[in-house]
Structure formats: structure tokens, C-alpha cells
XYZ file of N, CA, C and O in Angstrom:
676
model
N 105.836 75.042 1.025
C 106.118 74.257 -0.172
C 107.256 73.229 0.054
O 107.175 72.102 -0.348
N 108.328 73.715 0.709
C 109.472 72.840 0.945
C 109.089 71.726 1.932
O 109.606 70.634 1.778
N 108.226 72.013 2.924
C 107.827 70.953 3.807
C 106.996 69.879 3.139
O 107.106 68.707 3.443
N 106.224 70.296 2.113
C 105.440 69.358 1.318
C 106.377 68.466 0.496
O 106.195 67.269 0.396
N 107.427 69.063 -0.053
C 108.415 68.338 -0.801
C 109.121 67.327 0.085
O 109.318 66.185 -0.283
N 109.486 67.736 1.288
C 110.141 66.845 2.273
C 109.198 65.691 2.655
O 109.639 64.542 2.695
N 107.953 65.995 2.887
C 106.983 64.953 3.246
C 106.837 63.991 2.082
O 106.809 62.727 2.295
N 106.757 64.477 0.874
C 106.648 63.581 -0.296
C 107.882 62.707 -0.481
O 107.747 61.527 -0.784
N 109.077 63.261 -0.248
C 110.268 62.494 -0.301
C 110.287 61.355 0.709
O 110.624 60.225 0.426
N 109.898 61.708 1.980
C 109.876 60.707 3.034
C 108.852 59.597 2.746
O 109.114 58.407 2.940
N 107.700 59.968 2.241
C 106.669 58.980 1.863
C 107.136 58.084 0.743
O 106.961 56.842 0.774
N 107.733 58.630 -0.273
C 108.234 57.854 -1.364
C 109.301 56.891 -0.910
O 109.310 55.717 -1.359
N 110.170 57.319 -0.021
C 111.206 56.405 0.459
C 110.609 55.288 1.280
O 111.014 54.129 1.184
N 109.637 55.623 2.137
C 109.019 54.617 2.999
C 108.305 53.545 2.157
O 108.245 52.368 2.532
N 107.800 53.951 0.989
C 107.119 52.960 0.138
C 108.058 51.943 -0.507
O 107.589 50.922 -1.002
N 109.315 52.235 -0.442
C 110.278 51.279 -1.023
C 110.521 50.059 -0.114
O 111.076 49.088 -0.538
N 110.044 50.150 1.090
C 110.193 49.022 2.032
C 109.092 48.015 1.721
O 107.914 48.368 1.542
N 109.442 46.757 1.587
C 108.412 45.733 1.253
C 107.258 45.809 2.215
O 107.386 45.767 3.409
N 106.056 45.873 1.651
C 104.836 45.966 2.467
C 104.644 44.791 3.368
O 104.122 44.893 4.478
N 105.128 43.592 2.974
C 104.959 42.440 3.802
C 105.753 42.541 5.099
O 105.313 42.070 6.141
N 106.933 43.141 5.051
C 107.749 43.308 6.264
C 107.088 44.293 7.207
O 107.035 44.106 8.415
N 106.495 45.373 6.685
C 105.844 46.334 7.565
C 104.544 45.744 8.125
O 104.182 46.014 9.270
N 103.867 44.964 7.354
C 102.611 44.385 7.779
C 102.761 43.366 8.905
O 101.906 43.175 9.708
N 103.928 42.742 8.962
C 104.139 41.735 9.991
C 104.271 42.343 11.381
O 104.033 41.673 12.375
N 104.567 43.621 11.433
C 104.671 44.323 12.745
C 105.853 43.787 13.554
O 106.672 43.052 13.088
N 105.931 44.229 14.827
C 107.035 43.796 15.639
C 107.009 42.265 15.840
O 105.933 41.680 15.918
N 108.135 41.682 15.923
C 108.229 40.232 16.172
C 107.910 39.917 17.587
O 107.940 40.792 18.450
N 107.553 38.672 17.919
C 107.290 38.323 19.286
C 108.465 38.731 20.197
O 109.629 38.597 19.786
N 108.189 39.215 21.404
C 109.183 39.645 22.343
C 110.038 40.817 21.862
O 111.148 41.031 22.298
N 109.547 41.546 20.860
C 110.272 42.702 20.329
C 109.433 43.961 20.641
O 108.231 43.962 20.466
N 110.106 44.982 21.044
C 109.414 46.243 21.353
C 108.966 46.943 20.093
O 109.544 46.759 19.031
N 107.886 47.740 20.200
C 107.385 48.389 18.987
C 108.146 49.607 18.476
O 107.892 50.073 17.439
N 109.068 50.090 19.234
C 109.851 51.240 18.744
C 110.935 51.638 19.774
O 111.051 51.103 20.845
N 111.707 52.636 19.335
C 112.721 53.159 20.230
C 113.000 54.650 19.869
O 112.700 55.092 18.788
N 113.499 55.354 20.869
C 113.856 56.752 20.694
C 115.254 56.957 21.270
O 115.612 56.392 22.273
N 116.072 57.787 20.541
C 117.417 58.089 21.010
C 117.590 59.589 21.070
O 117.083 60.313 20.189
N 118.294 60.081 22.079
C 118.722 61.464 22.161
C 120.236 61.466 22.113
O 120.872 60.671 22.814
N 120.806 62.365 21.321
C 122.255 62.344 21.162
C 122.949 63.675 21.177
O 122.326 64.702 21.021
N 124.236 63.625 21.345
C 125.149 64.770 21.292
C 125.874 64.627 19.942
O 126.415 63.578 19.625
N 125.867 65.699 19.147
C 126.436 65.633 17.781
C 127.657 66.550 17.666
O 127.675 67.672 18.169
N 128.648 66.053 16.981
C 129.911 66.778 16.725
C 130.176 66.636 15.229
O 130.241 65.532 14.689
N 130.399 67.770 14.490
C 130.761 67.643 13.076
C 132.164 67.116 12.925
O 133.026 67.372 13.765
N 132.443 66.335 11.839
C 133.739 65.798 11.621
C 134.672 66.815 10.936
O 135.805 66.973 11.283
N 134.140 67.568 9.945
C 134.999 68.449 9.174
C 135.307 69.769 9.919
O 134.434 70.373 10.530
N 136.549 70.177 9.790
C 136.947 71.445 10.441
C 136.180 72.637 9.843
O 135.806 73.584 10.581
N 135.875 72.632 8.545
C 135.137 73.721 7.938
C 133.734 73.879 8.548
O 133.269 74.961 8.737
N 133.093 72.760 8.860
C 131.785 72.793 9.485
C 131.874 73.192 10.969
O 131.038 73.938 11.480
N 132.938 72.736 11.626
C 133.158 73.153 13.017
C 133.337 74.666 13.143
O 132.839 75.275 14.077
N 134.000 75.278 12.143
C 134.219 76.711 12.160
C 132.940 77.461 11.811
O 132.786 78.619 12.169
N 132.015 76.842 11.062
C 130.813 77.531 10.627
C 129.666 77.411 11.628
O 128.722 78.177 11.532
N 129.752 76.502 12.536
C 128.684 76.329 13.532
C 129.340 76.380 14.914
O 130.533 76.697 15.087
N 128.593 76.066 15.939
C 129.156 76.079 17.282
C 129.917 74.767 17.585
O 130.310 74.547 18.706
N 130.091 73.948 16.574
C 130.868 72.699 16.683
C 130.286 71.614 17.567
O 130.920 70.676 17.949
N 129.047 71.781 17.938
C 128.334 70.753 18.699
C 126.849 71.005 18.599
O 126.403 72.090 18.286
N 126.090 69.980 18.843
C 124.638 70.082 18.728
C 123.974 68.888 19.326
O 124.543 68.190 20.172
N 122.758 68.596 18.908
C 121.996 67.485 19.446
C 121.229 66.813 18.346
O 121.060 67.344 17.235
N 120.773 65.591 18.639
C 120.019 64.836 17.680
C 118.868 64.115 18.383
O 118.941 63.811 19.585
N 117.858 63.826 17.632
C 116.702 63.026 18.062
C 116.450 61.969 17.002
O 116.432 62.257 15.785
N 116.288 60.710 17.406
C 116.044 59.614 16.485
C 114.829 58.824 16.966
O 114.681 58.541 18.147
N 114.014 58.410 16.016
C 112.878 57.483 16.334
C 113.031 56.313 15.403
O 113.183 56.511 14.189
N 112.944 55.108 15.900
C 113.080 53.906 15.043
C 111.900 52.974 15.232
O 111.346 52.838 16.354
N 111.503 52.331 14.162
C 110.464 51.326 14.185
C 111.032 50.022 13.598
O 111.331 49.948 12.430
N 111.196 48.998 14.455
C 111.715 47.711 13.927
C 110.617 46.994 13.146
O 109.508 46.813 13.624
N 111.021 46.540 11.942
C 110.019 45.805 11.128
C 110.515 44.404 10.760
O 109.835 43.666 10.100
N 111.697 44.067 11.214
C 112.232 42.712 11.033
C 113.159 42.490 12.264
O 113.404 43.415 13.036
N 113.671 41.316 12.391
C 114.429 40.977 13.604
C 115.525 41.987 13.973
O 115.578 42.455 15.116
N 116.379 42.375 13.071
C 117.463 43.315 13.349
C 117.438 44.546 12.466
O 118.424 45.275 12.330
N 116.302 44.784 11.763
C 116.185 45.861 10.806
C 115.071 46.823 11.214
O 114.054 46.371 11.621
N 115.350 48.103 11.055
C 114.356 49.090 11.436
C 114.333 50.255 10.471
O 115.313 50.489 9.720
N 113.237 50.976 10.478
C 113.109 52.205 9.719
C 113.357 53.322 10.720
O 112.717 53.377 11.794
N 114.329 54.219 10.454
C 114.769 55.204 11.437
C 114.667 56.621 10.864
O 115.161 56.879 9.784
N 114.006 57.498 11.602
C 113.958 58.913 11.287
C 114.936 59.621 12.226
O 114.912 59.388 13.441
N 115.778 60.463 11.669
C 116.849 61.154 12.439
C 116.801 62.644 12.141
O 116.628 63.040 11.015
N 116.994 63.460 13.189
C 117.079 64.899 12.996
C 118.202 65.395 13.902
O 118.279 65.041 15.037
N 119.061 66.212 13.349
C 120.130 66.841 14.147
C 120.219 68.282 13.875
O 119.806 68.781 12.790
N 120.770 69.007 14.836
C 120.920 70.461 14.741
C 122.302 70.857 15.251
O 122.671 70.513 16.377
N 123.072 71.522 14.420
C 124.342 72.110 14.808
C 124.146 73.618 14.629
O 123.877 74.076 13.526
N 124.193 74.360 15.726
C 123.775 75.762 15.634
C 124.760 76.767 16.075
O 125.841 76.497 16.567
N 124.368 78.008 15.902
C 125.167 79.207 16.255
C 124.626 80.304 15.345
O 123.483 80.344 14.943
N 125.537 81.249 14.944
C 125.084 82.258 13.978
C 124.877 81.588 12.633
O 124.166 82.129 11.802
N 125.483 80.450 12.402
C 125.210 79.650 11.225
C 124.803 78.246 11.768
O 125.352 77.799 12.786
N 123.850 77.616 11.123
C 123.438 76.319 11.641
C 123.132 75.378 10.490
O 122.815 75.738 9.421
N 123.253 74.092 10.832
C 123.004 72.976 9.907
C 121.954 72.064 10.544
O 122.088 71.640 11.675
N 120.885 71.865 9.776
C 119.886 70.876 10.189
C 119.891 69.725 9.208
O 119.932 69.939 8.037
N 119.913 68.525 9.767
C 119.965 67.282 8.976
C 118.765 66.444 9.371
O 118.554 66.148 10.527
N 117.940 66.063 8.386
C 116.839 65.161 8.569
C 117.039 63.948 7.668
O 117.282 64.141 6.465
N 116.984 62.755 8.222
C 117.159 61.578 7.366
C 116.064 60.571 7.647
O 115.474 60.523 8.738
N 115.806 59.719 6.716
C 114.956 58.528 6.823
C 115.766 57.405 6.233
O 116.193 57.409 5.092
N 116.119 56.415 7.134
C 117.012 55.328 6.751
C 116.468 53.966 7.121
O 115.740 53.854 8.106
N 116.862 52.971 6.345
C 116.716 51.594 6.762
C 117.990 51.208 7.421
O 119.101 51.386 6.853
N 117.935 50.739 8.678
C 119.096 50.457 9.485
C 119.098 48.959 9.855
O 118.056 48.454 10.274
N 120.230 48.323 9.631
C 120.347 46.900 10.060
C 121.442 46.799 11.117
O 122.540 47.295 10.956
N 121.082 46.153 12.255
C 122.070 45.933 13.313
C 122.502 44.474 13.303
O 121.661 43.586 13.249
N 123.810 44.262 13.376
C 124.377 42.908 13.431
C 124.594 42.607 14.921
O 125.486 43.193 15.537
N 123.796 41.714 15.449
C 123.824 41.398 16.876
C 124.268 39.977 17.120
O 124.331 39.187 16.194
N 124.584 39.666 18.345
C 124.997 38.346 18.748
C 124.389 38.009 20.079
O 124.252 38.908 20.968
N 124.023 36.784 20.291
C 123.457 36.340 21.576
C 124.503 36.280 22.650
O 124.202 36.404 23.860
N 125.792 36.190 22.286
C 126.867 36.082 23.252
C 127.308 37.391 23.878
O 127.899 37.387 24.947
N 127.045 38.483 23.224
C 127.522 39.776 23.698
C 126.465 40.857 23.483
O 125.724 40.818 22.500
N 126.417 41.819 24.380
C 125.476 42.951 24.192
C 125.977 44.010 23.207
O 125.268 44.912 22.849
N 127.218 43.818 22.693
C 127.817 44.747 21.768
C 127.296 44.436 20.358
O 127.185 43.250 19.987
N 126.994 45.447 19.539
C 126.547 45.217 18.194
C 127.066 46.339 17.288
O 127.552 47.397 17.759
N 127.030 46.113 15.964
C 127.310 47.184 15.035
C 126.272 47.203 13.971
O 125.512 46.264 13.813
N 126.159 48.278 13.248
C 125.085 48.391 12.274
C 125.438 49.319 11.117
O 126.440 50.043 11.144
N 124.594 49.237 10.083
C 124.703 50.061 8.854
C 123.385 50.618 8.558
O 122.332 49.952 8.736
N 123.368 51.795 7.946
C 122.112 52.441 7.557
C 122.281 53.108 6.177
O 123.371 53.611 5.864
N 121.197 53.106 5.418
C 121.197 53.760 4.096
C 119.837 54.344 3.875
O 118.834 53.756 4.166
N 119.801 55.565 3.341
C 118.521 56.205 3.085
C 118.685 57.594 2.422
O 119.668 57.849 1.747
N 117.725 58.449 2.631
C 117.726 59.749 2.061
C 117.847 60.834 3.148
O 117.513 60.603 4.316
N 118.336 62.029 2.750
C 118.556 63.100 3.704
C 118.080 64.429 3.103
O 118.128 64.655 1.903
N 117.588 65.280 3.985
C 117.252 66.638 3.659
C 118.191 67.512 4.521
O 118.274 67.362 5.744
N 118.994 68.390 3.856
C 119.951 69.217 4.559
C 119.618 70.674 4.388
O 119.229 71.123 3.285
N 119.722 71.436 5.472
C 119.458 72.886 5.417
C 120.561 73.615 6.185
O 120.821 73.333 7.329
N 121.178 74.566 5.490
C 122.240 75.343 6.105
C 121.745 76.828 6.082
O 121.400 77.374 5.060
N 121.782 77.479 7.278
C 121.356 78.864 7.431
C 122.504 79.677 7.979
O 123.309 79.182 8.780
N 122.478 80.974 7.673
C 123.282 81.904 8.435
C 122.546 83.212 8.526
O 121.427 83.324 7.972
N 123.083 84.194 9.214
C 122.368 85.437 9.460
C 122.290 86.372 8.203
O 121.528 87.281 8.216
N 123.089 86.084 7.189
C 123.215 87.062 6.121
C 122.665 86.605 4.746
O 122.316 87.420 3.938
N 122.601 85.296 4.523
C 122.253 84.803 3.214
C 120.974 83.956 3.270
O 120.542 83.525 4.304
N 120.430 83.789 2.068
C 119.294 82.873 1.966
C 119.697 81.452 2.285
O 120.785 81.015 1.880
N 118.907 80.731 3.073
C 119.331 79.349 3.430
C 119.491 78.480 2.203
O 118.783 78.672 1.186
N 120.408 77.560 2.288
C 120.598 76.556 1.213
C 120.040 75.246 1.682
O 120.291 74.825 2.800
N 119.305 74.585 0.817
C 118.731 73.275 1.084
C 119.035 72.305 -0.035
O 119.179 72.712 -1.185
N 119.097 71.036 0.341
C 119.335 70.005 -0.673
C 118.875 68.661 -0.168
O 118.749 68.457 1.020
N 118.620 67.755 -1.079
C 118.334 66.358 -0.774
C 119.527 65.510 -1.249
O 120.139 65.858 -2.231
N 119.827 64.442 -0.498
C 120.922 63.616 -0.904
C 120.741 62.211 -0.304
O 119.848 61.928 0.486
N 121.619 61.338 -0.760
C 121.698 59.986 -0.185
C 122.536 60.068 1.118
O 123.485 60.789 1.147
N 122.081 59.335 2.106
C 122.774 59.331 3.373
C 123.130 57.897 3.777
O 122.429 56.970 3.474
N 124.216 57.796 4.512
C 124.615 56.493 5.043
C 125.220 56.640 6.430
O 125.705 57.720 6.797
N 125.195 55.599 7.187
C 125.846 55.672 8.515
C 126.328 54.282 8.934
O 125.832 53.256 8.463
N 127.309 54.304 9.814
C 127.786 53.091 10.499
C 127.692 53.376 11.999
O 127.808 54.539 12.405
N 127.461 52.357 12.775
C 127.294 52.523 14.199
C 127.843 51.385 14.976
O 128.019 50.273 14.430
N 128.128 51.643 16.224
C 128.475 50.627 17.191
C 127.658 50.932 18.418
O 127.496 52.111 18.788
N 127.117 49.895 19.034
C 126.245 50.114 20.188
C 126.378 49.060 21.228
O 127.007 47.996 21.049
N 125.783 49.353 22.367
C 125.801 48.464 23.538
C 124.367 48.412 24.072
O 123.784 49.423 24.399
N 123.841 47.170 24.147
C 122.511 46.933 24.708
C 122.692 46.802 26.234
O 123.200 45.795 26.749
N 122.367 47.859 26.983
C 122.596 47.832 28.421
C 121.641 46.874 29.122
O 122.046 46.068 29.932
N 120.375 46.917 28.787
C 119.410 45.925 29.277
C 118.291 45.875 28.209
O 118.506 46.307 27.086
N 117.139 45.357 28.519
C 116.034 45.206 27.532
C 115.580 46.572 27.022
O 114.980 46.650 25.939
N 115.755 47.626 27.791
C 115.173 48.917 27.405
C 116.182 49.967 26.968
O 115.864 50.821 26.188
N 117.409 49.925 27.474
C 118.369 51.011 27.192
C 119.494 50.563 26.316
O 120.026 49.477 26.451
N 119.875 51.481 25.403
C 121.022 51.284 24.495
C 121.896 52.540 24.505
O 121.408 53.631 24.767
N 123.148 52.340 24.200
C 124.068 53.444 24.006
C 124.708 53.199 22.616
O 125.129 52.092 22.322
N 124.790 54.256 21.812
C 125.311 54.130 20.466
C 126.249 55.259 20.121
O 126.052 56.400 20.559
N 127.198 54.963 19.297
C 128.034 55.944 18.649
C 127.920 55.688 17.157
O 127.975 54.536 16.701
N 127.645 56.727 16.406
C 127.448 56.558 14.951
C 128.134 57.655 14.172
O 128.302 58.764 14.660
N 128.546 57.330 12.974
C 129.147 58.224 12.017
C 128.224 58.306 10.826
O 127.905 57.268 10.235
N 127.765 59.511 10.472
C 126.833 59.653 9.352
C 127.384 60.614 8.311
O 127.980 61.665 8.692
N 127.152 60.323 7.032
C 127.529 61.191 5.943
C 126.332 61.397 5.085
O 125.610 60.435 4.720
N 126.058 62.643 4.700
C 124.910 62.938 3.848
C 125.236 63.925 2.744
O 124.420 64.690 2.324
N 126.485 63.932 2.292
C 126.847 64.808 1.182
C 127.271 66.198 1.641
O 127.795 66.380 2.738
N 127.007 67.199 0.786
C 127.413 68.560 1.063
C 126.253 69.541 0.893
O 125.367 69.251 0.094
N 126.278 70.611 1.630
C 125.310 71.662 1.497
C 126.072 72.988 1.707
O 126.962 73.049 2.583
N 125.776 73.981 0.876
C 126.507 75.267 0.912
C 128.037 75.087 0.838
O 128.785 75.818 1.439
N 128.465 74.056 0.097
C 129.891 73.780 -0.059
C 130.521 73.135 1.136
O 131.750 72.914 1.131
N 129.765 72.808 2.182
C 130.336 72.209 3.407
C 130.030 70.742 3.497
O 128.876 70.329 3.216
N 130.932 69.914 3.920
C 130.646 68.520 4.165
C 129.780 68.376 5.380
O 129.867 69.180 6.345
N 128.900 67.372 5.411
C 127.945 67.204 6.518
C 128.224 66.015 7.384
O 127.370 65.654 8.228
N 129.382 65.432 7.276
C 129.700 64.259 8.094
C 129.635 64.660 9.563
O 130.108 65.701 9.929
N 129.077 63.743 10.408
C 128.999 64.059 11.825
C 129.009 62.802 12.662
O 128.640 61.721 12.191
N 129.512 62.956 13.866
C 129.492 61.902 14.895
C 128.331 62.196 15.804
O 128.057 63.314 16.131
N 127.636 61.142 16.219
C 126.535 61.280 17.195
C 126.733 60.212 18.272
O 126.971 59.051 17.977
N 126.613 60.647 19.513
C 126.719 59.760 20.647
C 125.384 59.828 21.396
O 124.984 60.858 21.851
N 124.650 58.659 21.405
C 123.265 58.664 21.815
C 122.985 57.676 22.955
O 123.610 56.636 23.066
N 121.973 58.049 23.704
C 121.367 57.152 24.694
C 119.958 56.885 24.210
O 119.200 57.827 23.867
N 119.613 55.615 24.093
C 118.257 55.244 23.575
C 117.440 54.445 24.538
O 117.970 53.761 25.463
N 116.139 54.538 24.322
C 115.167 53.810 25.147
C 114.222 53.081 24.228
O 113.618 53.634 23.337
N 114.119 51.757 24.411
C 113.169 50.914 23.661
C 111.906 50.811 24.467
O 111.929 50.446 25.627
N 110.748 51.069 23.820
C 109.480 50.960 24.492
C 108.561 50.040 23.789
O 108.826 49.515 22.745
């Protein structure tokens, strides 16, 4: 039931993107998508104490305008207690032709799940946002550092840093 709710939430969010932008597809000389794998560290000390204080993330992005993409993100901070964060965001990167360095902003929705060995898992939906700085290494590879906030679950803040290596295909 909860996975159906999550799927419905993701579909409703995706429908808010103008259909004309999605219909245009990738722009000329633009790759159809990218994937990033990252190392995640929680910002809050309370979350660091509740989990193993590190984890990993997986991101898939689909560019639908020159510097704007729809991005799905999943992260896991685990141990005897764990936090899973799933987001769907519209992300805009501010780029320059003069430098491979860029920064970006993202806004969207998040599904948060906090588990431990003793209690019933707590789940919630919230608004999520992120800021990032990245480096375009070449046409295919990127390196990014991002800070994301998605509210609270089980009384714990969910802010996290993610350091990622990405591949555009």
C-alpha cells in the first residue's frame, strides 16, 4: 500500500512539469540522461548518533531543457537504525562556457523512512530542496557535492551531504 502511495506521489509530481518541455526531449548535442553514485554523510549530530553516520546514494537524472533536469534520488544511512530518503526533484544547474565549474538548485518532494530494530518504522512525505556545486570533468563525467534538506522523520532532521561521481550517457 505504501509503495502505491509513493508511486502516486511521484507521478503527481512529474505531471507538474510542463508537457511541452518533456515532449521536446534532449536538446541537440545533449545526452539523454545521467547517473550518479555518492557517499552520504548526515549533517545533524542526532542523526549521526542514530545511524552509522555514513551511507550511499544513487541518482538518475533526465535533462528536459538546456540546464534543467528531473532527478530521482535515493540514499541510505544504515546501522541498527537507518534512514532511507527518496526524492523526485526538478534541478537547475547554472553553467558557464568559460569554466567547467557550476552550481545548482533543486526543489521537489521526498519520501522519508526511519527504521530501528525495536519500533515500527516511521514514514513521511515532505518538501525537499538542495543546493549543489559541481565540476564537469569532460563530456561524460561530473563530480558533485550537494546539501539536501527534506524535513524531519521520527523527530530527527534529515539534512545530508552527498559527494557524487556521475556519468552522462
